[in-house]
Short mmCIF file of C-alpha atoms in Angstrom, two decimals:
data_model
loop_
_atom_site.label_atom_id
_atom_site.label_comp_id
_atom_site.label_asym_id
_atom_site.label_seq_id
_atom_site.Cartn_x
_atom_site.Cartn_y
_atom_site.Cartn_z
CA MET P 1 83.82 130.56 147.62
CA LYS P 2 86.03 127.63 146.66
CA TYR P 3 89.77 128.12 146.55
CA SER P 4 91.92 126.05 144.21
CA ASN P 5 95.27 124.60 145.17
CA LYS P 6 96.27 124.44 141.52
CA GLN P 7 99.39 126.28 140.44
CA SER P 8 100.56 127.65 137.13
CA TYR P 9 102.67 125.42 134.89
CA THR P 10 106.16 126.91 134.93
CA LYS P 11 108.38 124.28 133.35
CA PRO P 12 110.33 125.92 130.51
CA PHE P 13 110.75 124.76 126.93
CA LEU P 14 113.89 122.64 126.47
CA ASN P 15 115.70 122.40 123.15
CA ILE P 16 117.34 119.11 122.16
CA GLU P 17 120.69 119.97 123.75
CA ALA P 18 118.97 120.98 126.99
CA GLN P 19 116.98 117.75 127.00
CA ILE P 20 120.18 115.71 126.78
CA THR P 21 121.81 117.84 129.49
CA LYS P 22 118.83 117.25 131.77
CA LEU P 23 118.93 113.49 131.22
CA LYS P 24 122.67 113.47 131.96
CA SER P 25 122.09 115.38 135.19
CA ARG P 26 119.69 112.65 136.23
CA GLY P 27 122.28 109.93 135.59
CA MET P 28 121.54 108.74 132.06
CA THR P 29 124.53 108.03 129.80
CA PHE P 30 124.83 108.25 126.01
CA GLU P 31 126.90 106.07 123.71
CA ASP P 32 126.30 108.36 120.72
CA GLU P 33 124.95 111.84 121.44
CA GLU P 34 124.58 112.81 117.79
CA LYS P 35 122.42 109.78 117.16
CA ALA P 36 120.46 110.55 120.33
CA LYS P 37 119.79 114.05 119.02
CA ARG P 38 118.28 112.59 115.85
CA TYR P 39 115.99 110.40 117.91
CA LEU P 40 114.88 113.34 120.05
CA GLU P 41 114.25 115.41 116.93
CA ASN P 42 111.71 112.83 115.81
CA ILE P 43 110.39 111.26 119.01
CA ASN P 44 108.87 113.61 121.57
CA TYR P 45 110.85 113.83 124.83
CA TYR P 46 107.60 113.44 126.76
CA ARG P 47 106.69 110.34 124.75
CA LEU P 48 110.05 108.73 125.53
CA SER P 49 109.67 109.54 129.22
CA GLY P 50 107.12 106.74 129.52
CA TYR P 51 109.84 104.29 128.53
CA TRP P 52 112.54 105.45 130.94
CA LEU P 53 110.31 105.40 134.02
CA ILE P 54 111.35 101.80 134.74
CA PHE P 55 114.96 102.99 135.03
CA GLU P 56 114.24 105.61 137.69
CA LYS P 57 115.33 104.88 141.25
CA VAL P 58 112.56 104.03 143.67
CA HIS P 59 111.58 106.94 145.96
CA ASP P 60 114.06 109.22 144.22
CA THR P 61 113.46 112.44 142.36
CA HIS P 62 113.68 111.21 138.77
CA GLN P 63 117.27 110.04 139.18
CA PHE P 64 118.21 107.03 137.07
CA LYS P 65 119.63 103.73 138.26
CA ASP P 66 123.29 103.01 137.54
CA ASN P 67 124.13 101.99 133.97
CA THR P 68 120.98 103.49 132.48
CA THR P 69 121.71 104.34 128.85
CA PHE P 70 119.66 106.28 126.33
CA GLU P 71 120.21 103.44 123.88
CA LYS P 72 118.49 100.95 126.18
CA VAL P 73 115.49 103.27 126.38
CA ILE P 74 115.38 103.36 122.58
CA ASP P 75 115.60 99.56 122.49
CA ILE P 76 112.50 99.28 124.68
CA TYR P 77 110.73 101.94 122.63
CA THR P 78 111.53 100.01 119.43
CA PHE P 79 110.45 96.73 121.02
CA ASP P 80 107.13 98.28 122.01
CA ARG P 81 106.56 99.61 118.49
CA GLU P 82 107.22 96.20 116.94
CA LEU P 83 105.06 94.50 119.56
CA ARG P 84 102.15 96.80 118.71
CA LEU P 85 102.51 95.82 115.05
CA LEU P 86 102.34 92.15 116.01
CA PHE P 87 99.19 92.81 118.00
CA LEU P 88 97.60 94.67 115.10
CA GLU P 89 98.35 91.62 112.95
CA ALA P 90 96.73 89.30 115.50
CA ILE P 91 93.73 91.54 116.09
CA GLU P 92 93.05 91.83 112.36
CA ARG P 93 92.77 88.05 112.05
CA ILE P 94 90.60 87.72 115.16
CA GLU P 95 88.36 90.60 114.06
CA VAL P 96 87.82 89.17 110.58
CA SER P 97 87.01 85.75 112.07
CA ILE P 98 84.53 87.17 114.60
CA ARG P 99 82.81 89.20 111.89
CA THR P 100 82.48 86.07 109.77
CA LYS P 101 81.04 83.90 112.55
CA PHE P 102 78.65 86.63 113.72
CA ALA P 103 77.22 87.13 110.24
CA TYR P 104 77.19 83.47 109.17
CA ILE P 105 75.68 81.91 112.28
CA LEU P 106 72.98 84.51 112.94
CA SER P 107 71.94 85.06 109.31
CA GLN P 108 71.60 81.29 108.93
CA LYS P 109 69.13 81.35 111.82
CA TYR P 110 67.35 84.68 111.37
CA GLY P 111 67.91 85.72 107.76
CA SER P 112 69.97 88.28 105.86
CA HIS P 113 68.68 91.34 107.72
CA PHE P 114 68.35 90.13 111.30
CA HIS P 115 70.27 93.24 112.39
CA LEU P 116 67.18 95.30 111.50
CA ASN P 117 65.08 93.43 114.05
CA PRO P 118 65.37 95.11 117.47
CA GLU P 119 63.53 92.17 119.07
CA LEU P 120 66.68 90.07 118.69
CA PHE P 121 68.71 92.42 120.91
CA TYR P 122 68.63 92.90 124.63
CA CYS P 123 69.03 96.63 125.31
CA PRO P 124 66.99 99.04 123.14
CA ILE P 125 69.33 101.95 123.85
CA LYS P 126 72.44 99.98 122.86
CA TYR P 127 70.64 98.68 119.80
CA SER P 128 69.63 102.19 118.80
CA ASN P 129 73.22 103.41 119.13
CA THR P 130 74.71 100.52 117.16
CA ILE P 131 72.17 100.64 114.34
CA LEU P 132 72.56 104.43 114.06
CA LYS P 133 76.34 104.11 113.83
CA LEU P 134 76.02 101.40 111.19
CA SER P 135 73.48 103.45 109.21
CA ASN P 136 75.82 106.45 109.16
CA ASP P 137 78.73 104.28 108.06
CA VAL P 138 76.64 102.84 105.23
CA LYS P 139 75.65 106.34 104.09
CA ARG P 140 79.30 107.40 103.93
CA SER P 141 80.61 104.19 102.42
CA LYS P 142 82.01 104.19 98.87
CA GLU P 143 82.51 100.42 98.83
CA ILE P 144 81.30 99.01 95.51
CA CYS P 145 79.04 96.39 97.08
CA VAL P 146 77.42 98.95 99.41
CA VAL P 147 76.84 101.47 96.60
CA HIS P 148 75.36 98.68 94.47
CA PHE P 149 73.00 97.72 97.27
CA LYS P 150 71.83 101.30 97.87
CA ASN P 151 71.15 101.75 94.16
CA ASN P 152 69.19 98.53 93.71
CA TYR P 153 67.43 97.43 96.90
CA LYS P 154 64.78 98.95 99.14
CA GLU P 155 66.04 97.74 102.55
CA VAL P 156 67.57 100.53 104.62
CA LEU P 157 70.79 98.59 105.19
CA PRO P 158 72.73 95.94 103.27
CA PRO P 159 72.57 92.30 104.43
CA ILE P 160 74.57 91.50 107.52
CA TRP P 161 77.39 89.81 105.61
CA SER P 162 77.97 93.10 103.81
CA SER P 163 77.13 95.47 106.68
CA ILE P 164 79.47 93.78 109.10
CA GLU P 165 82.49 94.57 106.93
CA LEU P 166 81.93 98.24 107.83
CA MET P 167 82.07 97.55 111.57
CA THR P 168 85.12 98.09 113.74
CA LEU P 169 86.11 95.51 116.34
CA GLY P 170 84.54 97.72 119.01
CA GLN P 171 81.25 97.83 117.12
CA VAL P 172 81.19 94.07 116.58
CA SER P 173 81.88 93.67 120.31
CA ASN P 174 78.92 95.92 121.14
CA TRP P 175 76.61 94.02 118.77
CA PHE P 176 77.73 90.68 120.17
CA VAL P 177 77.15 91.40 123.86
CA ASN P 178 73.72 92.88 123.06
CA ILE P 179 72.40 89.74 121.36
CA LYS P 180 69.25 88.91 123.31
CA HIS P 181 69.39 85.12 123.49
CA ARG P 182 72.34 83.58 125.29
CA LYS P 183 72.15 80.53 123.03
CA ASP P 184 72.87 82.72 120.01
CA ARG P 185 75.94 84.15 121.72
CA GLN P 186 76.99 80.66 122.74
CA ASP P 187 76.63 79.40 119.16
CA ILE P 188 79.24 81.95 118.10
CA ALA P 189 81.49 81.44 121.11
CA LYS P 190 81.56 77.64 120.95
CA TYR P 191 83.42 77.76 117.63
CA TYR P 192 86.33 79.12 119.69
CA GLY P 193 85.75 76.68 122.56
CA LEU P 194 84.77 79.56 124.87
CA ASP P 195 81.84 80.61 126.99
CA GLU P 196 80.00 83.60 125.53
CA LYS P 197 80.80 85.75 128.57
CA VAL P 198 84.50 85.04 128.15
CA LEU P 199 84.38 85.87 124.44
CA GLY P 200 82.41 89.07 124.97
CA SER P 201 84.77 90.17 127.74
CA PHE P 202 87.85 89.45 125.64
CA LEU P 203 86.50 91.26 122.57
CA HIS P 204 85.97 94.37 124.70
CA HIS P 205 89.48 94.07 126.13
CA LEU P 206 90.96 93.49 122.68
CA THR P 207 89.28 96.67 121.47
CA ILE P 208 91.27 98.58 124.10
CA VAL P 209 94.50 96.87 123.03
CA ARG P 210 93.71 97.65 119.41
CA ASN P 211 93.16 101.33 120.19
CA ILE P 212 96.43 101.53 122.14
CA SER P 213 98.30 99.88 119.28
CA ALA P 214 96.70 101.92 116.51
CA HIS P 215 97.35 105.20 118.32
CA HIS P 216 101.02 104.38 119.01
CA SER P 217 100.67 104.38 122.79
CA ARG P 218 102.86 102.39 125.17
CA LEU P 219 101.71 98.78 125.37
CA TRP P 220 104.43 96.42 126.55
CA ASN P 221 104.18 97.03 130.34
CA LYS P 222 100.71 98.55 130.33
CA ARG P 223 98.57 97.85 133.38
CA PHE P 224 95.05 97.75 131.99
CA THR P 225 92.19 99.32 133.90
CA LEU P 226 89.92 96.56 132.62
CA ASP P 227 91.06 92.98 132.23
CA PHE P 228 88.91 90.17 130.84
CA ILE P 229 87.24 87.02 132.15
CA LEU P 230 89.75 84.19 132.05
CA PRO P 231 88.51 80.84 130.71
CA SER P 232 87.96 78.45 133.61
CA ASN P 233 89.10 75.44 131.57
CA MET P 234 92.53 76.97 130.89
CA LYS P 235 93.50 78.29 134.33
CA GLU P 236 97.03 76.89 134.15
CA LYS P 237 97.85 79.01 131.10
CA PHE P 238 97.18 82.40 132.70
CA ASN P 239 98.78 84.50 135.42
CA TYR P 240 96.03 85.20 137.95
CA GLU P 241 98.32 87.31 140.12
CA LYS P 242 98.83 89.85 137.34
CA ARG P 243 95.48 89.76 135.61
CA LYS P 244 95.74 93.29 134.23
CA TYR P 245 99.06 92.86 132.42
CA LEU P 246 99.78 91.99 128.82
CA PHE P 247 100.82 88.36 129.38
CA ASN P 248 97.22 87.17 129.69
CA THR P 249 96.31 89.11 126.55
CA ILE P 250 99.14 87.39 124.69
CA VAL P 251 98.01 83.95 125.87
CA MET P 252 94.37 84.54 124.92
CA SER P 253 95.20 86.12 121.57
CA ASN P 254 97.43 83.18 120.69
CA TYR P 255 94.70 80.74 121.73
CA MET P 256 92.24 82.46 119.39
CA LEU P 257 94.77 82.45 116.57
CA ASN P 258 95.39 78.73 117.06
CA VAL P 259 91.66 78.12 116.59
CA ILE P 260 91.60 80.27 113.47
CA ASP P 261 94.80 78.94 111.91
CA SER P 262 96.36 75.53 112.59
CA ASP P 263 99.68 76.87 111.26
CA ASN P 264 99.71 79.88 113.59
CA ARG P 265 103.22 81.06 114.52
CA TRP P 266 102.30 84.37 116.12
CA LEU P 267 103.54 83.47 119.61
CA ASP P 268 106.93 82.49 118.15
CA LYS P 269 107.19 86.01 116.74
CA VAL P 270 106.34 87.54 120.11
CA ASN P 271 108.89 85.41 121.95
CA SER P 272 111.57 86.12 119.33
CA LEU P 273 110.94 89.83 119.72
CA ILE P 274 111.29 89.60 123.51
CA ASP P 275 114.58 87.71 123.10
CA LYS P 276 115.86 90.11 120.45
CA PHE P 277 115.60 93.12 122.79
CA ASP P 278 116.36 91.19 125.98
CA ILE P 279 113.14 92.40 127.62
CA GLU P 280 112.39 91.79 131.30
CA ASN P 281 109.14 90.00 130.56
CA GLU P 282 107.99 89.90 134.19
CA LYS P 283 107.11 93.56 133.65
CA MET P 284 104.64 92.28 131.05
CA GLY P 285 103.05 89.95 133.60
CA PHE P 286 104.95 86.78 132.66
CA ASN P 287 105.22 84.32 135.52
CA ILE P 288 108.99 83.88 135.58
CA SER P 289 108.81 81.23 138.31
CA GLY P 290 106.72 79.10 135.99
#
């Protein structure tokens, strides 16, 4: 018989006043308690706890460093929210561009319905999963062009330039890495001046960033489980010592946006946001010595 060392959860419910009292007992100060109460009424205490971890003393029992204020925690929380919005803006533009290149380059070579040909894809299981997901999305779609196609044509799916508009970034990433011939992947990647392995790796990573941003999770000092392959021809731009932090994602995203738009100013917005909230950007993986 196996015995479990697990114990029952005994932490009690804390109302807003008790939450503030607890934070005070740990050394946090408040410039405006009434305003703090309004924040705690609308932002879960547990959610905010992820933002005050950086203020806790090392090797201490949840006690805060000197001069830790609730307002500074809110500043970082607000910064993170605005940063996620900037990333959603960037990811939208990258996603739309990748969709366009995928459909244009491969349909030019293989025709309007190359996505119905399993011989053009490497792994049958992955292909089966992606085509099934796309088929279900087409069935549910109320888009005018998709409805028109279903009512007028015999093919089981619309042409790729229509079908791809139903795909998420994660789905496009899965389709891309499963393309059978490396040359076809390279033809897409070379538009961005990248190797196909780098592009495929970054698309997968960007899908994770997109999911974090869309689901309102903490992003700014996230340490990613999976990083991405860094381009060998741009080594000086990246921080190899902190590969799993957001800095490299920022650099790569901005590179992609510069390819897509010669008037790109996205990085200026990111830097302005960091300056506005006086963020310690080394916690994001910036190389402050460089």
